[in-house]
Short mmCIF file of C-alpha atoms in Angstrom, two decimals:
data_model
loop_
_atom_site.label_atom_id
_atom_site.label_comp_id
_atom_site.label_asym_id
_atom_site.label_seq_id
_atom_site.Cartn_x
_atom_site.Cartn_y
_atom_site.Cartn_z
CA MET M 466 -23.89 41.85 21.42
CA LEU M 467 -25.45 38.48 22.21
CA PRO M 468 -26.76 37.93 25.75
CA SER M 469 -24.92 35.37 27.91
CA SER M 470 -27.82 32.90 27.65
CA GLN M 471 -27.63 32.99 23.84
CA ILE M 472 -23.86 32.40 23.92
CA ILE M 473 -24.31 29.38 26.21
CA TYR M 474 -27.10 28.04 23.96
CA ASN M 475 -24.92 28.38 20.83
CA TYR M 476 -22.02 26.60 22.56
CA ILE M 477 -24.21 23.66 23.58
CA LYS M 478 -25.71 23.52 20.08
CA CYS M 479 -22.25 23.39 18.46
CA ARG M 480 -21.11 20.70 20.86
CA LYS M 481 -23.91 18.42 19.67
CA PHE M 482 -22.53 18.09 16.16
CA ASN M 483 -18.84 18.80 16.86
CA ARG M 484 -18.60 15.70 19.01
CA PHE M 485 -19.18 13.58 15.91
CA THR M 486 -16.48 15.27 13.82
CA ARG M 487 -13.71 16.28 16.19
CA HIS M 488 -11.80 13.00 15.79
CA THR M 489 -11.65 13.34 12.01
CA SER M 490 -10.86 17.03 12.17
CA SER M 491 -7.39 18.53 11.93
CA ASN M 492 -8.29 20.43 15.11
CA PHE M 493 -8.32 17.29 17.27
CA LYS M 494 -4.69 17.74 18.33
CA LEU M 495 -5.46 21.30 19.41
CA TYR M 496 -8.59 20.12 21.24
CA PHE M 497 -6.65 17.36 23.00
CA LEU M 498 -3.83 19.76 23.90
CA LYS M 499 -6.34 22.14 25.49
CA LEU M 500 -7.65 19.31 27.67
CA ILE M 501 -4.12 18.45 28.80
CA LEU M 502 -3.31 22.08 29.56
CA PHE M 503 -6.52 22.41 31.57
CA LEU M 504 -5.57 19.26 33.51
CA PHE M 505 -2.12 20.69 34.27
CA LEU M 506 -3.78 23.92 35.39
CA LEU M 507 -5.99 22.02 37.84
CA LEU M 508 -2.95 20.16 39.20
CA ALA M 509 -1.06 23.43 39.61
CA LEU M 510 -3.98 25.17 41.34
CA HIS M 511 -4.51 22.25 43.70
CA SER M 512 -0.81 22.07 44.51
CA VAL M 513 -0.76 25.78 45.33
CA ALA M 514 -3.88 25.34 47.47
CA MET M 515 -2.24 22.49 49.40
CA MET M 516 0.87 24.61 49.95
CA TYR M 517 -1.27 27.49 51.22
CA PHE M 518 -3.86 25.66 53.33
CA GLU M 519 -1.94 22.52 54.39
CA LYS M 520 1.53 24.13 54.57
CA LEU M 521 3.02 21.35 52.42
CA ALA M 522 6.25 21.61 50.44
CA PHE M 523 5.82 21.91 46.68
CA SER M 524 6.93 18.32 46.02
CA ASP M 525 4.55 16.95 48.66
CA ALA M 526 1.70 19.12 47.38
CA LEU M 527 2.26 17.95 43.81
CA TRP M 528 2.47 14.33 44.99
CA LEU M 529 -0.86 14.70 46.81
CA SER M 530 -2.46 16.24 43.70
CA LEU M 531 -1.23 13.41 41.45
CA THR M 532 -2.29 10.59 43.77
CA THR M 533 -5.69 12.24 44.19
CA ILE M 534 -6.46 12.88 40.52
CA THR M 535 -5.41 9.34 39.56
CA THR M 536 -7.53 7.94 42.45
CA VAL M 537 -4.50 6.04 43.80
CA GLY M 538 -4.74 7.66 47.22
CA TYR M 539 -1.74 6.30 49.17
CA GLY M 540 -2.88 8.17 52.28
CA ASP M 541 0.59 9.46 53.21
CA PHE M 542 -0.75 13.00 52.69
CA SER M 543 -4.31 14.34 52.90
CA ALA M 544 -6.16 17.60 53.31
CA THR M 545 -7.21 18.34 56.91
CA THR M 546 -8.19 22.01 56.82
CA PHE M 547 -11.54 23.30 55.56
CA GLY M 548 -9.88 25.24 52.73
CA GLY M 549 -7.76 22.27 51.71
CA ARG M 550 -10.72 19.90 51.63
CA LEU M 551 -12.89 22.37 49.73
CA SER M 552 -10.10 22.89 47.14
CA THR M 553 -9.67 19.13 46.76
CA THR M 554 -13.41 18.60 46.35
CA ILE M 555 -13.78 21.25 43.65
CA LEU M 556 -10.47 20.99 41.81
CA MET M 557 -9.84 17.24 42.04
CA TYR M 558 -13.05 15.33 42.76
CA THR M 559 -15.41 17.49 40.71
CA LEU M 560 -13.15 18.63 37.85
CA GLY M 561 -9.81 16.82 37.80
CA ILE M 562 -10.88 13.16 37.97
CA SER M 563 -13.67 13.77 35.44
CA LEU M 564 -11.27 15.57 33.10
CA LEU M 565 -8.72 12.75 33.31
CA GLY M 566 -11.48 10.27 32.44
CA ILE M 567 -12.50 12.41 29.47
CA LEU M 568 -8.87 12.57 28.29
CA VAL M 569 -8.48 8.79 28.38
CA ALA M 570 -11.85 8.23 26.69
CA GLU M 571 -11.09 10.79 23.97
CA TYR M 572 -7.71 9.23 23.22
CA ILE M 573 -9.14 5.70 23.02
CA GLU M 574 -11.99 6.92 20.80
CA PHE M 575 -9.50 8.71 18.55
CA ARG M 576 -7.37 5.58 18.19
CA LEU M 577 -10.42 3.44 17.43
CA ASN M 578 -11.66 5.98 14.90
CA LYS M 579 -8.22 6.08 13.28
CA LEU M 580 -8.17 2.29 13.09
CA GLU M 581 -11.62 2.26 11.49
CA LEU M 582 -10.49 4.80 8.88
CA LYS M 583 -7.51 2.60 8.03
CA PHE M 584 -9.67 -0.50 7.73
CA SER M 585 -12.22 1.21 5.49
CA GLY M 586 -9.60 2.81 3.24
CA GLN M 587 -10.24 6.42 4.28
CA TRP M 588 -6.94 7.09 6.04
CA ARG M 589 -4.32 9.20 4.27
CA TRP M 590 -0.80 7.89 4.77
CA HIS M 591 0.95 11.26 4.53
CA LYS M 592 4.43 9.91 5.24
CA MET M 593 4.32 7.14 2.63
CA HIS M 594 6.87 7.55 -0.17
CA ASP M 595 8.98 5.38 -2.48
CA HIS M 596 6.11 2.91 -2.49
CA ILE M 597 4.38 0.73 -5.06
CA LEU M 598 1.02 2.20 -5.97
CA ILE M 599 -1.52 -0.12 -7.59
CA ILE M 600 -4.37 1.79 -9.23
CA ASN M 601 -7.62 -0.04 -9.98
CA THR M 602 -8.37 -3.71 -9.47
CA PRO M 603 -9.79 -6.35 -11.84
CA ASP M 604 -13.57 -6.68 -11.75
CA HIS M 605 -13.40 -10.48 -11.61
CA ASP M 606 -11.42 -12.79 -9.28
CA THR M 607 -9.98 -9.68 -7.64
CA GLU M 608 -8.72 -11.24 -4.42
CA GLU M 609 -7.09 -14.19 -6.16
CA TYR M 610 -5.29 -11.95 -8.65
CA LEU M 611 -4.09 -9.45 -6.05
CA ASN M 612 -2.81 -12.31 -3.91
CA LYS M 613 -0.74 -13.64 -6.81
CA LEU M 614 0.49 -10.19 -7.81
CA ILE M 615 1.50 -9.01 -4.33
CA THR M 616 3.02 -12.37 -3.38
CA GLU M 617 5.20 -12.11 -6.49
CA ILE M 618 6.18 -8.55 -5.54
CA ARG M 619 7.15 -9.65 -2.03
CA ALA M 620 9.29 -12.46 -3.48
CA THR M 621 11.16 -10.16 -5.87
CA PRO M 622 14.51 -8.69 -4.72
CA HIS M 623 14.88 -4.89 -4.61
CA ILE M 624 11.12 -4.28 -4.49
CA GLY M 625 9.94 -6.94 -2.04
CA GLU M 626 10.27 -4.67 0.99
CA LEU M 627 8.64 -1.57 -0.51
CA PRO M 628 5.31 -0.35 0.96
CA ILE M 629 2.32 -1.20 -1.21
CA GLN M 630 -0.87 0.85 -1.47
CA ILE M 631 -3.95 0.15 -3.58
CA LEU M 632 -6.40 2.76 -4.88
CA THR M 633 -9.70 1.03 -5.53
CA ARG M 634 -13.44 1.21 -4.91
CA LYS M 635 -13.62 -2.56 -4.53
CA TYR M 636 -13.06 -2.82 -0.78
CA GLN M 637 -15.07 -0.11 0.95
CA GLU M 638 -15.23 -1.92 4.28
CA LYS M 639 -11.80 -3.51 4.57
CA LEU M 640 -9.19 -5.45 2.62
CA PRO M 641 -9.50 -9.24 2.66
CA LYS M 642 -7.31 -10.74 5.36
CA SER M 643 -5.26 -12.68 2.81
CA ILE M 644 -4.20 -9.40 1.15
CA ALA M 645 -3.82 -7.28 4.28
CA GLN M 646 -1.45 -9.80 5.87
CA LEU M 647 0.94 -9.25 2.95
CA GLY M 648 1.58 -5.75 4.29
CA VAL M 649 -0.78 -3.85 1.99
CA VAL M 650 -2.91 -0.78 2.71
CA HIS M 651 -5.63 0.68 0.52
CA TYR M 652 -7.51 3.90 -0.12
CA THR M 653 -11.13 3.76 -1.17
CA GLY M 654 -11.93 6.01 -4.10
CA LEU M 655 -12.24 6.51 -7.84
CA ALA M 656 -8.93 6.73 -9.68
CA GLN M 657 -10.37 9.36 -12.07
CA ASP M 658 -10.18 11.95 -9.28
CA ASN M 659 -7.13 14.08 -8.56
CA ASP M 660 -7.94 14.32 -4.86
CA ASN M 661 -7.81 10.55 -4.56
CA LEU M 662 -4.57 10.36 -6.55
CA ASN M 663 -3.04 12.93 -4.23
CA ALA M 664 -4.34 11.02 -1.21
CA VAL M 665 -2.27 7.96 -2.22
CA ASN M 666 0.89 10.06 -2.65
CA THR M 667 1.18 9.59 -6.40
CA SER M 668 3.93 12.21 -6.67
CA THR M 669 6.25 10.33 -4.28
CA ALA M 670 5.63 6.76 -5.46
CA LYS M 671 8.50 4.68 -6.86
CA TYR M 672 6.39 2.43 -9.07
CA ILE M 673 2.83 2.95 -10.30
CA ILE M 674 0.82 0.07 -11.76
CA VAL M 675 -2.40 1.02 -13.57
CA LEU M 676 -4.53 -2.09 -14.03
CA ALA M 677 -7.37 -2.51 -16.51
CA ASN M 678 -10.73 -3.09 -14.82
CA GLU M 679 -11.80 -5.49 -17.55
CA SER M 680 -9.01 -7.32 -19.37
CA SER M 681 -11.01 -7.83 -22.57
CA ASN M 682 -12.96 -4.56 -22.76
CA PRO M 683 -11.35 -1.78 -24.88
CA VAL M 684 -13.24 0.81 -22.79
CA SER M 685 -10.77 0.06 -19.99
CA ASP M 686 -8.07 1.73 -22.07
CA SER M 687 -10.02 4.99 -22.03
CA ALA M 688 -10.19 4.87 -18.24
CA THR M 689 -6.46 4.11 -18.09
CA TYR M 690 -5.73 7.05 -20.40
CA ASP M 691 -7.70 9.37 -18.13
CA VAL M 692 -5.83 8.16 -15.04
CA LEU M 693 -2.46 8.58 -16.76
CA SER M 694 -3.32 12.13 -17.86
CA ARG M 695 -4.19 13.03 -14.27
CA ILE M 696 -0.95 11.51 -12.98
CA LYS M 697 0.91 13.54 -15.61
CA ASP M 698 -0.78 16.72 -14.37
CA ILE M 699 0.10 15.93 -10.76
CA GLY M 700 3.69 15.03 -11.62
CA THR M 701 5.69 11.99 -10.53
CA LYS M 702 9.10 10.44 -10.98
CA ALA M 703 7.71 6.93 -10.65
CA LEU M 704 8.11 4.27 -13.30
CA ILE M 705 4.57 3.82 -14.61
CA LEU M 706 3.35 0.47 -15.87
CA ALA M 707 -0.06 0.37 -17.56
CA GLU M 708 -2.18 -2.41 -19.00
CA ALA M 709 -3.58 -1.99 -22.52
CA THR M 710 -6.34 -4.23 -23.78
CA THR M 711 -5.82 -3.10 -27.40
CA ASP M 712 -2.42 -2.75 -29.06
CA LYS M 713 -3.44 0.31 -31.08
CA ASN M 714 -3.98 2.25 -27.83
CA ARG M 715 -0.38 1.76 -26.71
CA PRO M 716 1.00 4.95 -28.32
CA ARG M 717 -1.71 7.03 -26.62
CA LEU M 718 -0.93 5.53 -23.22
CA ARG M 719 2.78 5.99 -23.76
CA SER M 720 2.25 9.65 -24.66
CA MET M 721 0.68 10.11 -21.22
CA GLY M 722 3.79 8.89 -19.42
CA ALA M 723 3.45 5.11 -19.27
CA SER M 724 6.99 3.71 -19.41
CA VAL M 725 5.91 0.08 -19.69
CA ILE M 726 2.76 -1.20 -21.36
CA VAL M 727 1.61 -4.81 -21.13
CA ARG M 728 -1.43 -6.84 -22.05
CA PRO M 729 -3.63 -7.88 -19.13
CA VAL M 730 -2.59 -11.47 -18.44
CA ARG M 731 -4.52 -12.33 -15.31
CA ALA M 732 -3.21 -15.89 -15.01
CA TYR M 733 0.41 -14.77 -14.86
CA PRO M 734 0.98 -11.57 -12.85
CA GLU M 735 4.65 -12.59 -12.82
CA LEU M 736 4.93 -11.16 -16.35
CA LEU M 737 3.86 -7.77 -15.07
CA ILE M 738 6.46 -7.81 -12.28
CA ARG M 739 9.23 -8.85 -14.68
CA ALA M 740 8.31 -5.93 -16.91
CA MET M 741 8.33 -3.57 -13.95
CA ILE M 742 11.83 -4.41 -12.72
CA ALA M 743 13.29 -4.90 -16.23
CA PRO M 744 11.46 -2.60 -18.69
CA GLY M 745 11.57 -3.94 -22.24
CA THR M 746 11.31 -7.59 -21.27
CA GLU M 747 7.54 -7.34 -21.64
CA GLU M 748 7.92 -6.89 -25.40
CA VAL M 749 10.14 -9.95 -25.63
CA LEU M 750 7.74 -12.05 -23.59
CA GLU M 751 4.63 -10.86 -25.45
CA ASN M 752 6.36 -11.44 -28.77
CA MET M 753 6.70 -15.11 -27.92
CA PHE M 754 2.93 -15.43 -27.54
CA GLN M 755 2.40 -14.52 -31.19
CA TYR M 756 3.19 -17.28 -33.65
CA ASN M 757 3.70 -14.85 -36.53
CA ASN M 758 6.70 -13.37 -34.66
CA ASP M 759 9.53 -15.01 -32.77
CA HIS M 760 8.33 -18.25 -31.22
CA MET M 761 9.51 -21.42 -29.55
CA ALA M 762 10.07 -24.60 -31.55
CA ARG M 763 10.76 -28.10 -30.26
CA PHE M 764 13.23 -30.44 -31.97
CA ASP M 765 13.20 -34.12 -31.03
CA VAL M 766 16.84 -35.13 -31.39
CA LYS M 767 19.04 -37.26 -29.16
CA PHE M 768 22.39 -36.00 -27.92
CA LYS M 769 24.81 -36.96 -25.19
CA ASN M 770 27.48 -35.30 -23.07
CA LEU M 771 27.51 -31.91 -24.78
CA LYS M 772 28.34 -28.64 -23.07
CA TRP M 773 25.43 -26.22 -23.16
CA LYS M 774 27.64 -23.42 -24.48
CA ASP M 775 28.71 -25.68 -27.38
CA ILE M 776 25.07 -26.43 -28.21
CA VAL M 777 24.26 -22.71 -28.26
CA ASN M 778 27.28 -21.94 -30.46
CA SER M 779 26.38 -24.73 -32.90
CA PHE M 780 22.78 -23.54 -33.23
CA MET M 781 23.78 -19.94 -33.87
CA ALA M 782 26.52 -20.91 -36.33
CA SER M 783 24.06 -22.99 -38.36
CA ASN M 784 21.26 -20.37 -38.15
CA SER M 785 19.04 -22.76 -36.19
CA GLY M 786 17.77 -20.24 -33.69
CA LEU M 787 18.68 -19.69 -30.05
CA PRO M 788 18.43 -22.71 -27.70
CA ILE M 789 16.43 -21.99 -24.56
CA ALA M 790 16.09 -25.40 -22.93
CA TYR M 791 16.80 -29.10 -23.35
CA ILE M 792 14.63 -32.10 -22.52
CA ASN M 793 15.68 -35.30 -20.75
CA GLU M 794 14.11 -37.90 -18.48
CA THR M 795 13.82 -35.38 -15.62
CA GLY M 796 11.80 -32.93 -17.71
CA VAL M 797 12.50 -29.53 -19.30
CA ASN M 798 15.72 -27.83 -18.18
CA VAL M 799 15.48 -24.11 -18.91
CA ASN M 800 18.56 -21.92 -19.48
CA PRO M 801 21.25 -24.15 -17.90
CA LEU M 802 24.66 -22.73 -17.01
CA PRO M 803 27.15 -22.54 -19.93
CA ASP M 804 29.45 -25.31 -18.62
CA THR M 805 26.59 -27.72 -17.86
CA THR M 806 27.07 -31.13 -19.50
CA CYS M 807 23.79 -32.02 -21.17
CA SER M 808 22.24 -35.23 -22.45
CA GLY M 809 18.69 -35.49 -23.70
CA THR M 810 16.08 -36.32 -26.26
CA GLY M 811 15.02 -32.87 -27.36
CA LEU M 812 15.79 -29.16 -27.56
CA ILE M 813 13.63 -26.03 -27.45
CA SER M 814 14.85 -23.08 -29.49
CA LEU M 815 13.69 -19.54 -30.15
CA ILE M 816 13.34 -19.06 -33.91
CA LYS M 817 12.01 -16.54 -36.41
CA ASP M 818 8.70 -17.17 -38.16
CA SER M 819 10.55 -17.07 -41.49
CA GLN M 820 12.92 -19.87 -40.46
CA GLN M 821 12.16 -23.41 -41.60
CA ILE M 822 14.25 -25.72 -39.42
CA SER M 823 13.94 -29.53 -39.38
CA ASN M 824 15.00 -32.16 -36.87
CA ALA M 825 17.56 -33.39 -39.41
CA GLN M 826 19.12 -29.93 -39.61
CA VAL M 827 19.37 -29.73 -35.83
CA LYS M 828 20.86 -33.22 -35.61
CA LYS M 829 23.47 -32.32 -38.20
CA CYS M 830 24.21 -29.12 -36.31
CA LEU M 831 24.90 -31.03 -33.08
CA GLU M 832 27.15 -33.55 -34.83
CA ALA M 833 29.31 -30.85 -36.40
#
């Protein structure tokens, strides 16, 4: 059995390093509760002492204890006997007031430490669920891209009010103010780590967006594949959207659970959001960027006072594609309402690569 001096020495030794870790430890609540219980014990002992030595009623004794420990000291009650004064000196002045100061200091330090963890991306938001989880961030123009992406999310119905969390190693000190003020939190860590994926509540997310670190580097697809495989192991019901830098890697990413796969288009994060809320639209949009597939064609023809629905019907009946917009002196009018009366100098239509359509054919179509 250790001698009492050794026990005291070990306690003091442990206190030296425990004081640096107690606020990040799961035992802090227990530690704080012990301090509160000890404070209540001192109040109870002092109240009993005042009842015994000063012959005060319990309510008056408790009132004297509270006003003493909080240093308010109204003066309506005070200890006059030797025993009462000695009890007050030991229990309140020596122990109680110091303990109350320690409690306040510990709580403030805990709150500051918690705030620092949140700023630096080390805080685990255990209660977060049904959120949008963004994994990885672009290596270049990160802040500008995230601003565009998150602003678009916030402007989109049905998802604009969802919590957003980012898993990235980019911001190890704190998120830029422009991003944080959009209601975003982050967790600092490598996405290729199951502990980090669990820390951002992957299993309870509603949407997961896996971004490519480098939009033109095929190696990014390997990193994305690894992240997707880890998410699959963890398990989630979220709709997963992943970026693929190379089309041939799409089947591999899809096999790992990616529901939507898009090319990294950094200038237009709106395309990514459209694909997220309406899966399948990404293939339509990407198809339009390839001239050897469906593409837009402009026809410079004049027309006047035609219903938009009649223009669409005429185009489809004559196999001239699908009108998307018309052009007049105000500019390009995209997808007008069916009963809109249109006049203009040109039309934009979605056509197949195999179709050869001339202005004369379109003009004849409108005159029919």
